[in-house]
Coordinates of C-alpha atoms in Angstrom, one line a residue:
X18 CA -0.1 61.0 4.3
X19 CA 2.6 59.8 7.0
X20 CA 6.1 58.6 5.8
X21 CA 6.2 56.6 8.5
X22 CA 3.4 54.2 8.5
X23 CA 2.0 52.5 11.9
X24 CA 3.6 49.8 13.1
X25 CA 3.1 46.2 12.7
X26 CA 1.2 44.3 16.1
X27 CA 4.6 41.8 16.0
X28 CA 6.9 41.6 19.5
X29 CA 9.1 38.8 20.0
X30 CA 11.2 38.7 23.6
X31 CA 14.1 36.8 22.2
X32 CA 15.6 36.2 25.9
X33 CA 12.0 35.3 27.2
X34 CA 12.1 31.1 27.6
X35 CA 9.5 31.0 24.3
X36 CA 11.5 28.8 21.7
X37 CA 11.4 30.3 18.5
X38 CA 9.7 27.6 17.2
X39 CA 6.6 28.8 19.2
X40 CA 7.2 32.3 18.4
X41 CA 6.5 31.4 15.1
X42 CA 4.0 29.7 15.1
X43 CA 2.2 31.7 16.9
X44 CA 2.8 34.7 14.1
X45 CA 2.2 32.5 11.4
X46 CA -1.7 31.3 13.2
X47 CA -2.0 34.1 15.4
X48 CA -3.2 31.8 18.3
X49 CA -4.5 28.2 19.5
X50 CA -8.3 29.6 18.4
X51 CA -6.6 30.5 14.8
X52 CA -5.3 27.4 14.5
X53 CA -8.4 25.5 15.4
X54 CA -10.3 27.9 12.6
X55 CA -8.3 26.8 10.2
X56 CA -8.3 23.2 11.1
X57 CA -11.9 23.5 10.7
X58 CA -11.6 24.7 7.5
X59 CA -9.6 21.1 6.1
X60 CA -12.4 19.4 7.5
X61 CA -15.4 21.0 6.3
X62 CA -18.9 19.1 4.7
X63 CA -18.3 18.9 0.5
X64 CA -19.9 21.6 -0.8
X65 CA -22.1 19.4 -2.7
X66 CA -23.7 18.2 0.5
X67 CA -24.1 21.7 1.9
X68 CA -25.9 23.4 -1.4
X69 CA -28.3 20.4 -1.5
X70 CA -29.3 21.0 2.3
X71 CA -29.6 24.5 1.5
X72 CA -32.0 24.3 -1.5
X73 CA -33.8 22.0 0.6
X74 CA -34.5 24.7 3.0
X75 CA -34.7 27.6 0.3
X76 CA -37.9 25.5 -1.2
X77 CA -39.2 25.3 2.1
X78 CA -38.7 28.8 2.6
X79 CA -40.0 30.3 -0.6
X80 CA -36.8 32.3 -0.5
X81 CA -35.1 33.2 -3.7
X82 CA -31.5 32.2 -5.0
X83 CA -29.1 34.9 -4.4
X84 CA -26.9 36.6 -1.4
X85 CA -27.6 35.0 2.3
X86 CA -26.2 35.5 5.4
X87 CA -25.4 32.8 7.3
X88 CA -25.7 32.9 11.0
X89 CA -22.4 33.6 11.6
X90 CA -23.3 36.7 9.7
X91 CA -20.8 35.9 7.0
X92 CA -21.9 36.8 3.6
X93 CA -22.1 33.8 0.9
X94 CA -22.9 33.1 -2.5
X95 CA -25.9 31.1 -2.6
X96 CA -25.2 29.8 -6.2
X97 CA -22.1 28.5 -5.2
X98 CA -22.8 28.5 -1.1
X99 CA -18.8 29.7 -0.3
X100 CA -17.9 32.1 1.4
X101 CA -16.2 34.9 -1.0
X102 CA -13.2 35.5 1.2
X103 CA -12.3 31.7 2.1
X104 CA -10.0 31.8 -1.0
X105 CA -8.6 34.8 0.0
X106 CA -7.9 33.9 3.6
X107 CA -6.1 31.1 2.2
X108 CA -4.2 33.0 0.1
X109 CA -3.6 35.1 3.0
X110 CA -2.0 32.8 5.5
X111 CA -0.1 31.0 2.9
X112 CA 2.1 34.9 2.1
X113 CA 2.4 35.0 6.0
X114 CA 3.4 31.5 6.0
X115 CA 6.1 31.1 2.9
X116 CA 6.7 35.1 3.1
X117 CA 6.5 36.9 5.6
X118 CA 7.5 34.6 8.4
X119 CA 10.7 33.7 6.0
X120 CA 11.5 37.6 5.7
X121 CA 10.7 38.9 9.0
X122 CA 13.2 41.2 9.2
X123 CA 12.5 42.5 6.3
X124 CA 8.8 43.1 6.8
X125 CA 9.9 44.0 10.5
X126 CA 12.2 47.1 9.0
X127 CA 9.4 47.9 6.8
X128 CA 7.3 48.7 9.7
X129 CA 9.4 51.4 11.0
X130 CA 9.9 53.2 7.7
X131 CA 8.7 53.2 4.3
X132 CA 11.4 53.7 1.9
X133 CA 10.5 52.0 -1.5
X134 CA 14.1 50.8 -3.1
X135 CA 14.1 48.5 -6.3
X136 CA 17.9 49.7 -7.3
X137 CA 17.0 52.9 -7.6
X138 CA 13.7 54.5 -6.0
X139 CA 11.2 54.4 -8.0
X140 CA 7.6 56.1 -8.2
X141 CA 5.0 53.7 -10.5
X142 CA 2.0 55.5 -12.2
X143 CA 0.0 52.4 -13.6
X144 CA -3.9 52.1 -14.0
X145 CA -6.6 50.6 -11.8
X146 CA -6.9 47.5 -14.6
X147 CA -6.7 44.2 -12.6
X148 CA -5.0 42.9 -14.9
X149 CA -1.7 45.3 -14.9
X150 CA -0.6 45.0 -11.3
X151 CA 2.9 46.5 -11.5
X152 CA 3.6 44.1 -9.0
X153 CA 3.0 41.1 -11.0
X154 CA 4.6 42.2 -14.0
X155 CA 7.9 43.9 -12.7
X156 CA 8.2 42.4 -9.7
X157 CA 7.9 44.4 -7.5
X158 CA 8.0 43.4 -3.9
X159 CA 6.7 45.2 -0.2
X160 CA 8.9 48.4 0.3
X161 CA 10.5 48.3 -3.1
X162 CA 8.1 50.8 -5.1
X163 CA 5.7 53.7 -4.2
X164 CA 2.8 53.3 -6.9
X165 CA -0.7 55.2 -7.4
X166 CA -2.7 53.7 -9.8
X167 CA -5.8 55.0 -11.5
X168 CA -8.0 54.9 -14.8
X169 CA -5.9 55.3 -18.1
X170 CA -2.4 55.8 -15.9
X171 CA -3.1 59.7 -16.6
X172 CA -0.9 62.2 -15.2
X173 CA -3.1 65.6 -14.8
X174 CA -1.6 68.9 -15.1
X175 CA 0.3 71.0 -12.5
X176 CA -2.5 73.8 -13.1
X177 CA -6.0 71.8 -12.5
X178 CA -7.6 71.0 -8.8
X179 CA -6.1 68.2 -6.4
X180 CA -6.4 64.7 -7.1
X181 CA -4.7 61.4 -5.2
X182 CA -2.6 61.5 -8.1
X183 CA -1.0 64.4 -7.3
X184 CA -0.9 64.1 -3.9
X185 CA 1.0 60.9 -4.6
X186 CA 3.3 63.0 -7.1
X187 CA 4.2 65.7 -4.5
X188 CA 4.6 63.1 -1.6
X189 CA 7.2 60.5 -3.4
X190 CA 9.0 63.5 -5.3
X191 CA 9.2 65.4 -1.7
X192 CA 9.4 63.3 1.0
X193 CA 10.4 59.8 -0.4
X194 CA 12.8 61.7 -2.8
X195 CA 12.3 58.8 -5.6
X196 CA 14.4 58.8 -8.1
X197 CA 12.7 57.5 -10.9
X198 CA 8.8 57.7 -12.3
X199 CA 7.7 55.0 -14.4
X200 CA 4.0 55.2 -16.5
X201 CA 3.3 52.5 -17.1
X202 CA 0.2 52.0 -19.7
X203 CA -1.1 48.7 -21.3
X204 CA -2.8 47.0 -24.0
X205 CA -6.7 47.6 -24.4
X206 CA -7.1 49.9 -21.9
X207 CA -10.8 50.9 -21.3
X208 CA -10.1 54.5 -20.1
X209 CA -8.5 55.0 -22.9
X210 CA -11.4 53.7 -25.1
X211 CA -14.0 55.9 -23.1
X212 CA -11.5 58.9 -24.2
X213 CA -11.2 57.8 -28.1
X214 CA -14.9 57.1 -27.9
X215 CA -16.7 60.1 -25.8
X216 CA -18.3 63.1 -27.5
X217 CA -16.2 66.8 -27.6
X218 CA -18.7 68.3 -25.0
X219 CA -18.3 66.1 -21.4
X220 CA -20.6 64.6 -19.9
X221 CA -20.4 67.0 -16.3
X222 CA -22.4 64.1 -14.4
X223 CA -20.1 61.4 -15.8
X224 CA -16.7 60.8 -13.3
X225 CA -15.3 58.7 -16.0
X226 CA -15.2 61.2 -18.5
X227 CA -14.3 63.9 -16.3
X228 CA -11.3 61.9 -15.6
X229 CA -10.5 60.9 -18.7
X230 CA -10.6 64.3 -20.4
X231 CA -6.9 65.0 -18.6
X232 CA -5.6 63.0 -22.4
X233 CA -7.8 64.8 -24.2
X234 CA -3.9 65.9 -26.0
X235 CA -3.5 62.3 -26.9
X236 CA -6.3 62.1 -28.1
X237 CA -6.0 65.2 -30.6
X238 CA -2.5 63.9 -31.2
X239 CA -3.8 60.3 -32.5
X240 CA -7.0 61.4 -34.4
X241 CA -4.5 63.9 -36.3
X242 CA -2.2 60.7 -37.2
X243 CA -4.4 58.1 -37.2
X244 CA -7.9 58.9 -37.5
X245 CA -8.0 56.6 -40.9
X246 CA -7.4 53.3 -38.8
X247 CA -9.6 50.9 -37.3
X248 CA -11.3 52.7 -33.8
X249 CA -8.9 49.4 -32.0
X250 CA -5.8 50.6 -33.8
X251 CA -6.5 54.0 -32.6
X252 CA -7.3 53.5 -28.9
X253 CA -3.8 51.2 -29.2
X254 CA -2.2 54.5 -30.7
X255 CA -3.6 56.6 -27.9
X256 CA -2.4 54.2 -25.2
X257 CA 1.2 54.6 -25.9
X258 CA 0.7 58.7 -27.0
X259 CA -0.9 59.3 -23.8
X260 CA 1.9 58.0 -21.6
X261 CA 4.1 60.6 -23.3
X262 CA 1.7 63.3 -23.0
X263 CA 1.9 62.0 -19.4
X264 CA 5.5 62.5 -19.5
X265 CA 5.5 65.6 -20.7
X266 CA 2.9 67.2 -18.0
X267 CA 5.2 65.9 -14.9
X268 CA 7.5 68.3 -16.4
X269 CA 4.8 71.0 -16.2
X270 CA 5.3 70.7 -12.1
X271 CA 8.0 73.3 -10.7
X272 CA 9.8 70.5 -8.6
X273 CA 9.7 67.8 -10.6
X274 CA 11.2 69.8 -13.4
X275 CA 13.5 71.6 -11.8
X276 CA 15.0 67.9 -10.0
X277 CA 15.1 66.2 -13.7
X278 CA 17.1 69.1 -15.1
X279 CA 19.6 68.6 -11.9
X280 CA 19.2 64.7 -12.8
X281 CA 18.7 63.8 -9.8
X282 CA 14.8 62.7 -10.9
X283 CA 14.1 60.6 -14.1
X284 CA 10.7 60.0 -15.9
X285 CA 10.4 56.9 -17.9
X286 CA 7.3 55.4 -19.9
X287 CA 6.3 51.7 -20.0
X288 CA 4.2 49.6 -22.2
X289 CA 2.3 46.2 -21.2
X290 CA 1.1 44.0 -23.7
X291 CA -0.9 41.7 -22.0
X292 CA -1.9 40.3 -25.2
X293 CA 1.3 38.6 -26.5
X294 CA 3.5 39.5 -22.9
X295 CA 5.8 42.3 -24.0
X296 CA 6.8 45.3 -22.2
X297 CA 8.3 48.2 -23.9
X298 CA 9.9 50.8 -22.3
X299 CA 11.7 54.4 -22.9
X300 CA 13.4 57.5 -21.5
X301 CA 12.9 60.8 -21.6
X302 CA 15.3 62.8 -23.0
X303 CA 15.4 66.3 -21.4
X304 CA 18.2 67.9 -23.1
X305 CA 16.5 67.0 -26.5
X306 CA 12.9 67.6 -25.0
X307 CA 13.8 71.2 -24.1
X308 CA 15.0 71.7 -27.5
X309 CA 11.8 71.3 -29.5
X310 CA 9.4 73.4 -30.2
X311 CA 6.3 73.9 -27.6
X312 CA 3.7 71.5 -28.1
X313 CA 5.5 69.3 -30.6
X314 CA 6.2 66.3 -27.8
X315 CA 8.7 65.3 -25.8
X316 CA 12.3 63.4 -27.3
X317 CA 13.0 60.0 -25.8
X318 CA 16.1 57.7 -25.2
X319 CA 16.9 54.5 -24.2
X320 CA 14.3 52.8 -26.2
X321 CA 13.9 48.9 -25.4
X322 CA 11.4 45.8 -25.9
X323 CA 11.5 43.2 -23.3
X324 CA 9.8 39.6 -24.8

């Protein structure tokens, strides 16, 4: 993994006798033939029309309803006979439009380095859930946080084989020298029912549980608090547990541990609701955490509910 990523196709001779007006357009449509594409795609026949033509010539056919490819060899749904990326080509050109083109400097610094700053640098753990894109809920904008995201926001230990997550861990901590990690976990998270609801022994053949075996703590930790709740109010239980436990295993690695007790590194936990749109988050406390006994959790600080 590079800290410094490749650069972005974007050269503008400022003292060349191209107005800047055409300079941007041109980075906003790429070109005349961009342009014209998207013209094209204002003035297209009504769907409506289209599917009607194109059950007319599946009966004639015999085919059956389902994926084509057109002869553009673009992909469609022939329920719905759109193509699945139009929205997102839309999408697209409207961030390079209102964006990008209205931050260029920005985007054109980011291109020569990537140094994530949102006050203070910050590393994001958060899970592969669509809908908790730490992004969306904090904020976060290009070049202002470095996150790795997988199932159940899990943190495995120091001692077990290599994962993404770790490289992630060891690349932010060392090279990006971020000064914060945030986990961030959230409300009915499936990992963390696959944990709560999978059998002692794993499943070898299973990735899923293989993964999600890393909490197994958290999970001992809420069935030895909570194992007289509903199985819901338990996986909820484990969800916030398991982001300590979390916590408490980026400890377990030499350098992180050794930059929190110089305080130049912090590791904080985050909550997400999605439910009722609440975020909790908390501290830990290192002095205190050092002071307890092994395996009886971590201390935490700075305790607040954002709603």
């Amino acid at each position: 993994m590079a800290a410094t990523p490749t650069h972005l196709s974007i050269s503008h001779d400022l003292t060349s006798s191209t107005s800047l007006t055409n300079l941007q357009s041109q980075a906003i449509f790429g070109s005349k033939h961009c342009f014209k594409e998207i013209e094209k795609t204002q003035l297209r026949i009504p769907a409506s029309f289209r599917r009607k033509a194109l059950n007319l010539q599946m009966m004639a056919s015999g085919k059956t309803s389902g994926l084509t490819q057109e002869a553009n060899g673009v992909i469609t749904d022939r329920e719905n006979n759109t193509d699945v990326f139009d929205d997102m080509k839309q999408r697209f050109l409207s961030f390079k439009k209102l964006k990008y083109m209205d931050n260029l400097e920005h985007y054109k610094s980011l291109a020569e380095a990537q140094a994530p700053k949102f006050k203070q640098q910050f590393l994001v753990i958060a899970c592969a859930d669509s809908r908790v894109c730490p992004s969306a809920i904090l904020g976060f904008q290009p070049g202002e946080a470095f996150t790795v995201r997988n199932i159940a926001n899990l943190v495995p230990s120091y001692e077990s084989g290599p994962t993404e997550t770790k490289a992630a861990l060891e690349f932010s901590v060392n090279t990006l020298n971020v000064e914060n990690i945030l986990v961030v976990g959230h409300s009915r998270c499936g990992g963390i029912q696959a944990l709560m609801g999978m059998k002692d022994e794993v499943d070898s053949s299973s990735f899923i549980h293989n993964w999600v075996v890393t909490g197994k703590k958290a999970k001992e930790s809420t069935k030895a608090v909570a194992s007289n709740l509903h199985f819901d109010h338990q996986c909820q239980h484990c969800e916030k547990t398991s982001i300590n436990h979390s916590l408490e295993r980026l400890l377990g690695y030499p350098w992180i541990e050794e930059k929190v007790r110089k305080g130049s590194l912090s590791l904080h936990g985050g909550y997400y609701n999605f439910v009722d749109c609440t975020f909790e988050k908390w501290t830990l406390d290192y002095g205190a955490s050092r002071g307890k006994k092994e395996g009886s959790g971590i201390a935490v600080k700075d305790r607040s509910v954002w709603c």
